[in-house]
Tab-separated table of C-alpha atoms and ligand atoms in Angstrom:
chain	number	residue	atom	x	y	z
A	76	MET	CA	0.059	0.380	0.238
A	77	SER	CA	2.402	2.714	-0.970
A	78	ASP	CA	0.179	5.204	-2.704
A	79	HIS	CA	-2.444	6.520	-0.476
A	80	PRO	CA	-5.038	8.660	-2.380
A	81	THR	CA	-4.874	10.715	0.616
A	82	GLU	CA	-5.392	14.199	-0.600
A	83	TRP	CA	-8.468	12.814	-2.843
A	84	LEU	CA	-10.877	11.333	0.143
A	85	SER	CA	-12.104	14.227	1.257
A	86	ALA	CA	-13.288	15.080	-2.599
A	87	TYR	CA	-14.542	11.411	-2.953
A	88	VAL	CA	-16.905	11.706	0.085
A	89	ASP	CA	-18.147	15.156	-1.465
A	90	GLN	CA	-18.432	13.477	-4.881
A	91	GLU	CA	-16.592	15.851	-6.215
A	92	LEU	CA	-14.050	13.742	-8.114
A	93	ASP	CA	-14.103	13.184	-11.651
A	94	ALA	CA	-14.868	9.626	-12.561
A	95	ALA	CA	-11.618	8.225	-13.356
A	96	GLU	CA	-10.621	9.811	-10.129
A	97	ARG	CA	-13.101	7.934	-8.570
A	98	GLU	CA	-12.821	4.806	-9.825
A	99	GLN	CA	-9.037	4.870	-9.028
A	100	VAL	CA	-9.884	5.596	-4.842
A	101	GLU	CA	-12.911	3.280	-5.182
A	102	ARG	CA	-10.180	0.532	-6.600
A	103	HIS	CA	-7.904	1.598	-3.554
A	104	LEU	CA	-10.575	1.629	-0.845
A	105	GLU	CA	-11.305	-2.169	-1.518
A	106	GLN	CA	-7.949	-3.069	-0.514
A	107	CYS	CA	-6.758	-0.401	2.057
A	108	GLU	CA	-8.545	-0.445	5.644
A	109	SER	CA	-6.110	2.686	6.790
A	110	CYS	CA	-7.763	4.796	3.930
A	111	LEU	CA	-10.890	3.153	4.392
A	112	ALA	CA	-11.357	3.835	7.989
A	113	THR	CA	-10.553	7.786	7.116
A	114	VAL	CA	-13.255	7.951	4.752
A	115	THR	CA	-15.796	6.437	7.531
A	116	ASP	CA	-14.406	9.051	9.907
A	117	LEU	CA	-15.110	11.794	7.470
A	118	ILE	CA	-18.810	10.349	6.495
A	119	GLU	CA	-19.254	10.448	10.216
A	120	MET	CA	-17.819	13.817	10.945
A	121	GLN	CA	-19.775	15.835	8.130
A	122	ALA	CA	-22.965	13.989	9.650
A	123	GLN	CA	-22.104	15.332	12.984
A	124	ILE	CA	-21.606	18.757	11.635
A	125	ALA	CA	-24.573	19.166	9.257
A	126	HIS	CA	-26.462	17.587	12.675
A	127	PHE	CA	-24.827	19.974	15.127
A	128	TYR	CA	-25.132	23.235	12.982
A	129	ARG	CA	-28.713	22.305	11.840
A	130	GLN	CA	-29.983	22.858	15.277
A	131	VAL	CA	-28.020	26.288	15.431
A	132	GLU	CA	-31.135	28.773	15.064
A	133	ALA	CA	-31.099	32.554	15.346
A	134	PRO	CA	-32.489	34.264	18.082
A	135	GLU	CA	-36.573	35.094	17.956
A	136	ASP	CA	-36.740	38.455	18.165
A	137	LEU	CA	-33.458	39.225	15.855
A	138	GLU	CA	-35.428	39.856	12.861
A	139	GLN	CA	-37.678	42.452	14.543
A	140	THR	CA	-34.444	44.167	15.824
A	141	ILE	CA	-33.321	44.529	12.589
A	142	MET	CA	-36.261	45.906	10.911
A	143	LYS	CA	-36.413	48.472	13.513
A	144	VAL	CA	-32.817	49.691	13.344
A	145	LEU	CA	-33.806	49.901	9.505
A	146	ASP	CA	-36.748	51.729	10.433
A	147	THR	CA	-35.066	54.277	12.752
A	148	GLU	CA	-31.805	54.761	10.346
A	149	SER	CA	-34.285	55.787	7.658
A	150	THR	CA	-36.392	58.076	9.313
A	151	SER	CA	-33.343	59.974	10.865
A	152	SER	CA	-31.688	59.938	7.383
A	153	THR	CA	-34.597	61.815	5.848
A	154	ILE	CA	-34.854	64.257	8.660
A	155	THR	CA	-31.412	65.328	8.459
A	156	ARG	CA	-31.709	65.390	4.529
A	157	ALA	CA	-34.365	67.890	5.156
A	158	GLY	CA	-32.444	70.159	7.836
A	159	SER	CA	-29.289	70.449	5.723
A	160	ALA	CA	-31.504	71.488	2.915
A	161	VAL	CA	-33.811	74.119	4.982
A	162	ILE	CA	-30.616	75.416	6.779
A	163	PRO	CA	-29.066	77.355	3.854
A	164	LEU	CA	-32.483	78.582	2.710
A	165	PHE	CA	-32.958	80.163	6.089
A	166	GLY	CA	-29.856	81.921	6.186
A	167	VAL	CA	-30.566	83.623	2.592
A	168	ALA	CA	-33.903	84.385	3.684
A	169	ALA	CA	-32.625	86.038	6.939
A	170	LEU	CA	-29.998	87.855	4.638
A	171	ILE	CA	-32.742	89.259	2.446
A	172	VAL	CA	-34.839	90.477	5.168
A	173	LEU	CA	-31.735	92.022	7.014
A	174	PHE	CA	-31.042	93.863	3.551
A	175	SER	CA	-34.132	94.926	2.953
A	176	ILE	CA	-34.702	96.356	6.367
A	177	TYR	CA	-31.177	97.974	6.631
A	178	GLY	CA	-30.099	98.380	2.729
A	179	SER	CA	-29.615	101.759	2.525
A	180	ILE	CA	-27.382	101.869	5.785
A	181	LEU	CA	-25.449	99.037	5.075
A	182	VAL	CA	-24.362	100.288	1.459
A	183	LYS	CA	-23.347	103.589	3.174
A	184	LEU	CA	-21.738	101.930	5.835
A	185	PHE	CA	-19.840	99.725	3.273
A	186	SER	CA	-18.605	102.508	0.993
A	187	PHE	CA	-17.192	104.221	3.971
A	188	VAL	CA	-15.277	101.357	5.328
A	189	LEU	CA	-14.070	100.886	1.931
A	190	GLN	CA	-12.728	104.394	1.538
A	191	LEU	CA	-11.369	104.275	4.838
A	192	VAL	CA	-9.214	100.891	4.035
A	193	ILE	CA	-8.169	102.883	0.194
A	194	THR	CA	-6.931	105.602	2.032
A	195	ALA	CA	-5.074	103.713	4.874
A	196	ALA	CA	-3.228	101.838	1.980
A	197	TYR	CA	-2.654	104.713	0.092
A	198	VAL	CA	-1.083	106.450	3.174
A	199	MET	CA	0.937	103.343	4.312
A	200	SER	CA	2.457	103.038	0.635
A	201	HIS	CA	3.461	106.477	0.796
A	202	VAL	CA	5.272	106.248	4.088
A	203	ILE	CA	6.808	102.567	3.575
A	204	ALA	CA	7.983	104.126	0.157
A	205	SER	CA	9.745	107.184	1.706
A	206	VAL	CA	11.300	105.112	4.485
A	207	PRO	CA	12.855	102.029	2.813
A	208	ALA	CA	13.895	100.692	6.145
A	209	LEU	CA	10.644	99.718	6.968
A	210	TRP	CA	9.910	97.441	4.242
A	211	ILE	CA	11.262	94.047	5.873
A	212	PRO	CA	9.292	94.483	9.117
A	213	VAL	CA	6.324	95.187	7.349
A	214	MET	CA	6.480	92.286	4.837
A	215	GLY	CA	7.506	90.051	7.885
A	216	LEU	CA	4.301	91.336	9.539
A	217	ALA	CA	2.373	90.772	6.123
A	218	VAL	CA	3.736	86.956	6.040
A	219	GLY	CA	3.374	86.508	9.763
A	220	LEU	CA	-0.457	87.486	9.906
A	221	THR	CA	-1.663	85.529	6.477
A	222	LEU	CA	0.104	82.175	8.224
A	223	ILE	CA	-1.807	82.564	11.509
A	224	SER	CA	-4.941	83.408	9.623
A	225	GLY	CA	-4.384	80.278	7.513
A	226	LEU	CA	-3.548	77.844	10.599
A	227	SER	CA	-6.649	79.216	12.557
A	228	LEU	CA	-8.949	79.125	9.386
A	229	ARG	CA	-7.741	75.545	9.020
A	230	ARG	CA	-8.158	74.443	12.511
A	231	ILE	CA	-11.840	75.910	12.233
A	232	LEU	CA	-12.721	73.879	9.313
A	233	ARG	CA	-11.015	70.600	11.159
A	234	SER	CA	-13.239	71.092	13.953
A	235	SER	CA	-16.266	71.820	12.258
A	236	ALA	CA	-15.805	69.013	10.077
A	237	GLN	CA	-15.739	66.577	13.412
K	138	MET	CA	-34.354	28.370	-5.082
K	139	ASP	CA	-37.630	29.402	-6.554
K	140	GLU	CA	-39.518	32.230	-8.612
K	141	GLU	CA	-41.054	33.498	-5.482
K	142	LEU	CA	-37.830	34.085	-3.694
K	143	TYR	CA	-36.576	35.966	-7.208
K	144	ARG	CA	-39.126	38.151	-6.967
K	145	ILE	CA	-38.864	38.997	-3.442
K	146	ILE	CA	-35.255	39.926	-4.009
K	147	ARG	CA	-36.328	42.007	-7.011
K	148	GLU	CA	-38.681	43.834	-5.009
K	149	ALA	CA	-36.154	44.465	-1.864
K	150	LYS	CA	-33.815	45.893	-4.409
K	151	GLN	CA	-36.255	48.400	-5.231
K	152	GLY	CA	-36.036	49.036	-1.627
K	153	LYS	CA	-39.100	47.672	-0.417
K	154	LYS	CA	-38.609	47.171	3.723
K	155	ASP	CA	-41.809	44.433	3.524
K	156	ALA	CA	-39.983	42.341	0.930
K	157	PHE	CA	-36.882	42.778	2.821
K	158	ALA	CA	-38.257	41.805	6.179
K	159	ILE	CA	-39.103	38.300	4.234
K	160	LEU	CA	-35.717	37.813	3.155
K	161	VAL	CA	-34.427	38.215	6.716
K	162	ARG	CA	-36.826	35.668	7.889
K	163	ARG	CA	-35.649	33.347	5.315
K	164	PHE	CA	-31.758	33.540	5.515
K	165	LYS	CA	-31.585	34.810	9.401
K	166	ASP	CA	-30.408	31.274	10.342
K	167	TYR	CA	-28.281	30.870	7.612
K	168	VAL	CA	-26.374	33.815	8.262
K	169	TYR	CA	-26.119	33.433	12.116
K	170	ARG	CA	-25.602	29.751	11.989
K	171	TYR	CA	-22.347	30.615	9.996
K	172	ALA	CA	-21.262	33.481	12.155
K	173	TYR	CA	-21.641	31.482	15.310
K	174	GLY	CA	-19.402	28.628	13.941
K	175	MET	CA	-16.860	30.758	12.732
K	176	LEU	CA	-17.047	33.064	15.899
K	177	GLY	CA	-18.071	30.529	18.595
K	178	ASP	CA	-19.884	33.218	20.374
K	179	ARG	CA	-24.134	33.694	20.259
K	180	MET	CA	-23.748	37.374	21.292
K	181	GLU	CA	-20.786	38.185	18.599
K	182	ALA	CA	-22.927	36.370	15.936
K	183	GLU	CA	-26.204	38.276	16.779
K	184	ASP	CA	-23.844	41.164	16.254
K	185	VAL	CA	-22.691	40.253	12.886
K	186	THR	CA	-25.967	38.965	11.960
K	187	GLN	CA	-27.477	42.321	12.142
K	188	GLU	CA	-24.861	44.126	10.815
K	189	ALA	CA	-24.649	41.451	7.498
K	190	PHE	CA	-28.635	42.343	7.285
K	191	LEU	CA	-28.074	46.348	7.354
K	192	LYS	CA	-24.998	46.015	5.005
K	193	CYS	CA	-27.243	43.916	2.954
K	194	TYR	CA	-30.102	46.499	2.841
K	195	ALA	CA	-27.714	49.342	2.023
K	196	ALA	CA	-26.010	47.277	-0.709
K	197	LEU	CA	-28.742	45.492	-2.348
K	198	PRO	CA	-29.327	47.947	-5.260
K	199	ARG	CA	-26.115	47.241	-6.206
K	200	LEU	CA	-26.791	43.227	-6.636
K	201	GLU	CA	-26.373	42.628	-10.148
K	202	ASN	CA	-28.581	39.639	-10.266
K	203	GLU	CA	-30.744	38.381	-8.087
K	204	PHE	CA	-29.706	34.380	-8.698
K	205	SER	CA	-26.110	35.268	-7.069
K	206	PHE	CA	-27.769	36.811	-3.800
K	207	VAL	CA	-27.041	33.812	-1.595
K	208	SER	CA	-23.405	34.051	-2.088
K	209	TRP	CA	-23.326	37.880	-2.236
K	210	LEU	CA	-24.750	37.617	1.246
K	211	GLN	CA	-22.639	34.722	2.156
K	212	ARG	CA	-19.425	37.223	1.364
K	213	ILE	CA	-20.950	39.704	3.411
K	214	VAL	CA	-21.039	37.836	6.272
K	215	SER	CA	-17.519	36.253	5.420
K	216	ASN	CA	-16.203	39.316	5.656
K	217	LEU	CA	-17.778	40.600	8.574
K	218	CYS	CA	-16.785	37.646	10.657
K	219	SER	CA	-12.864	37.755	9.498
K	220	ASP	CA	-13.002	41.454	10.369
K	221	HIS	CA	-13.835	40.231	13.838
K	222	LEU	CA	-11.626	37.750	14.026
K	223	LYS	CA	-8.749	40.108	13.552
K	224	LYS	CA	-10.264	42.417	15.975
K	225	ARG	CA	-9.749	39.641	18.339
K	226	GLN	CA	-6.458	38.938	17.586
K	227	LYS	CA	-5.437	42.124	18.014
K	228	GLU	CA	-7.206	42.226	21.665
K	229	LYS	CA	-5.235	38.926	22.105
K	230	THR	CA	-2.022	40.651	22.408
K	231	LYS	CA	-3.460	42.011	25.737
K	232	PRO	CA	-2.416	39.603	28.271
K	233	ILE	CA	-5.711	38.926	30.088
K	234	GLN	CA	-7.551	37.818	27.098
K	235	GLU	CA	-4.883	35.565	26.516
K	236	THR	CA	-5.117	34.084	29.735
K	237	LEU	CA	-9.001	33.655	29.563
K	238	SER	CA	-9.022	31.955	26.611
K	239	GLN	CA	-5.833	29.513	27.978
K	240	MET	CA	-8.435	28.851	30.974
K	241	GLU	CA	-11.218	28.387	28.757
K	242	ILE	CA	-9.428	25.460	27.121
K	243	SER	CA	-8.003	23.750	29.933
K	244	GLU	CA	-11.753	24.312	31.812
K	245	ALA	CA	-13.015	22.192	28.856
K	246	ARG	CA	-9.995	19.721	28.957
K	247	GLN	CA	-11.057	19.123	32.730
K	248	ARG	CA	-14.527	19.135	31.962
K	249	HIS	CA	-13.889	16.319	29.410
K	250	SER	CA	-11.680	14.042	31.476
K	251	ALA	CA	-14.157	14.446	34.413
K	252	GLN	CA	-17.522	13.558	32.536
K	253	ASP	CA	-15.423	11.003	30.315
K	254	LEU	CA	-16.512	12.909	27.374
K	255	LYS	CA	-14.643	13.353	23.876
K	256	TRP	CA	-14.370	16.569	22.074
K	257	THR	CA	-17.577	17.887	20.635
K	258	ILE	CA	-17.631	18.465	17.186
K	259	GLU	CA	-18.268	21.835	18.601
K	260	GLU	CA	-15.152	22.448	20.591
K	261	SER	CA	-13.007	20.629	18.119
K	262	LEU	CA	-14.206	22.807	15.413
K	263	LYS	CA	-13.136	25.648	17.497
K	264	GLN	CA	-9.516	24.511	17.403
K	265	LEU	CA	-9.011	24.580	13.773
K	266	SER	CA	-7.547	27.383	11.941
K	267	PRO	CA	-10.314	30.302	10.655
K	268	ASP	CA	-9.657	29.453	7.033
K	269	HIS	CA	-9.874	25.421	7.896
K	270	ARG	CA	-13.430	26.058	9.951
K	271	GLN	CA	-14.300	28.322	7.162
K	272	ILE	CA	-14.254	25.951	4.263
K	273	ILE	CA	-16.214	23.026	6.495
K	274	LEU	CA	-18.933	25.532	7.273
K	275	LEU	CA	-19.196	26.623	3.676
K	276	HIS	CA	-19.606	23.013	2.549
K	277	ASP	CA	-21.274	21.061	5.471
K	278	VAL	CA	-23.569	23.702	6.855
K	279	GLN	CA	-24.075	26.301	3.821
K	280	GLY	CA	-24.244	23.522	1.235
K	281	PHE	CA	-21.951	24.853	-1.356
K	282	ARG	CA	-20.537	22.764	-3.865
K	283	TYR	CA	-16.735	23.141	-4.287
K	284	GLU	CA	-17.360	25.682	-7.782
K	285	GLU	CA	-19.276	27.792	-5.442
K	286	ILE	CA	-16.715	28.193	-2.669
K	287	ALA	CA	-13.938	29.043	-5.117
K	288	GLN	CA	-16.002	31.652	-6.473
K	289	THR	CA	-17.163	32.835	-3.110
K	290	LEU	CA	-13.301	33.096	-1.919
K	291	GLU	CA	-11.955	33.658	-5.070
K	292	ILE	CA	-9.551	30.742	-5.081
K	293	PRO	CA	-9.136	28.042	-7.448
K	294	VAL	CA	-11.315	25.166	-7.249
K	295	GLY	CA	-7.903	23.004	-6.766
K	296	THR	CA	-7.376	25.055	-3.633
K	297	VAL	CA	-10.764	24.427	-2.177
K	298	LYS	CA	-10.275	20.709	-2.804
K	299	SER	CA	-6.911	20.773	-0.919
K	300	ARG	CA	-7.853	22.885	1.574
K	301	LEU	CA	-11.063	21.134	2.713
K	302	ASN	CA	-9.096	18.076	2.379
K	303	ALA	CA	-6.535	19.230	4.801
K	304	ALA	CA	-9.141	20.894	7.262
K	305	ARG	CA	-11.004	17.810	7.646
K	306	LEU	CA	-7.774	15.727	8.216
K	307	ALA	CA	-6.761	18.407	10.812
K	308	LEU	CA	-10.283	18.072	12.452
K	309	ARG	CA	-10.271	14.176	12.724
K	310	GLN	CA	-6.716	14.426	13.964
K	311	ILE	CA	-8.087	16.767	16.859
K	312	MET	CA	-10.941	14.467	17.631
K	313	LYS	CA	-8.868	11.421	17.744
K	314	LYS	CA	-6.734	13.207	20.507
K	315	GLY	CA	-9.567	14.015	21.897
K	316	GLU	CA	-10.626	10.345	22.516
K	317	GLU	CA	-7.146	9.363	23.670
K	318	GLU	CA	-6.993	12.157	26.487
K	319	GLU	CA	-9.713	10.193	28.106
E	588	ZN	ZN1	-4.666	3.889	1.477
């Protein structure tokens, strides 16, 4: 008994061998007790496994639990969907109302601030142009302010994303 | 598999909850059984079954055809179970968990010698590697043929054949050892 078809025995039990292979295994089983014992064990094990797991059943209430979770999930998602559409609408409406009431004042205020900024920029550029030594600290200040505002903006965006 | 089932799957695909409820009723044991077999814990199997059906409901519109529903559902459960096993493996690096599982095994051993029993099929299966346990469950419990297992696990049929054979021989070895320990 040199060549035991050990690697075929399982497929033999499952009837997954082709005709030639099956015949070969059967011929071997007629004369090899140890392989025959293995086949008998495999069939017995398979029956035990099938029998044991046939008795394993999901808990009675699992179905209701699943359907309940599905129901709550779908209602909450419609609420948030409606909510996320309503929020920008409210914002736009509030802006329109605000503008219609304080419109003229706002326009005046805006043009005033704009003029102030333009004047300040004009004055600053003249001052800096007349005193070249001021260039370096001013540029440093500008770069620093840009970096700080960029970083804080990033932090705000991150914390609101969470 | 019948026409009625395919009709229900098509309806569930369109998002009809009543149809999906029928699918849950019909396949909850199927899903739970596999999860329990892989994880060996009722609570965890319950969680996985619930997760699997929620995933199934969300992904159902993307199922290409209703004929492959069962193997598709099986793939969802298989993936969830291996995620859970991986998570468990990570937690096992904590010493408390490890001693617990060792205690469990030695307790089971004592129980065996005390009651003069051999390993039950369930206890023996627990000692196999997840890959071996999985392939035995797929074939003997879920009723997949070799070709279907190959498709589900995305491995060649030849690998299915050799892996299942190795798994069963390992299981036989474990059960024999249980007998000798008496
Ligand atoms: Zn032999």
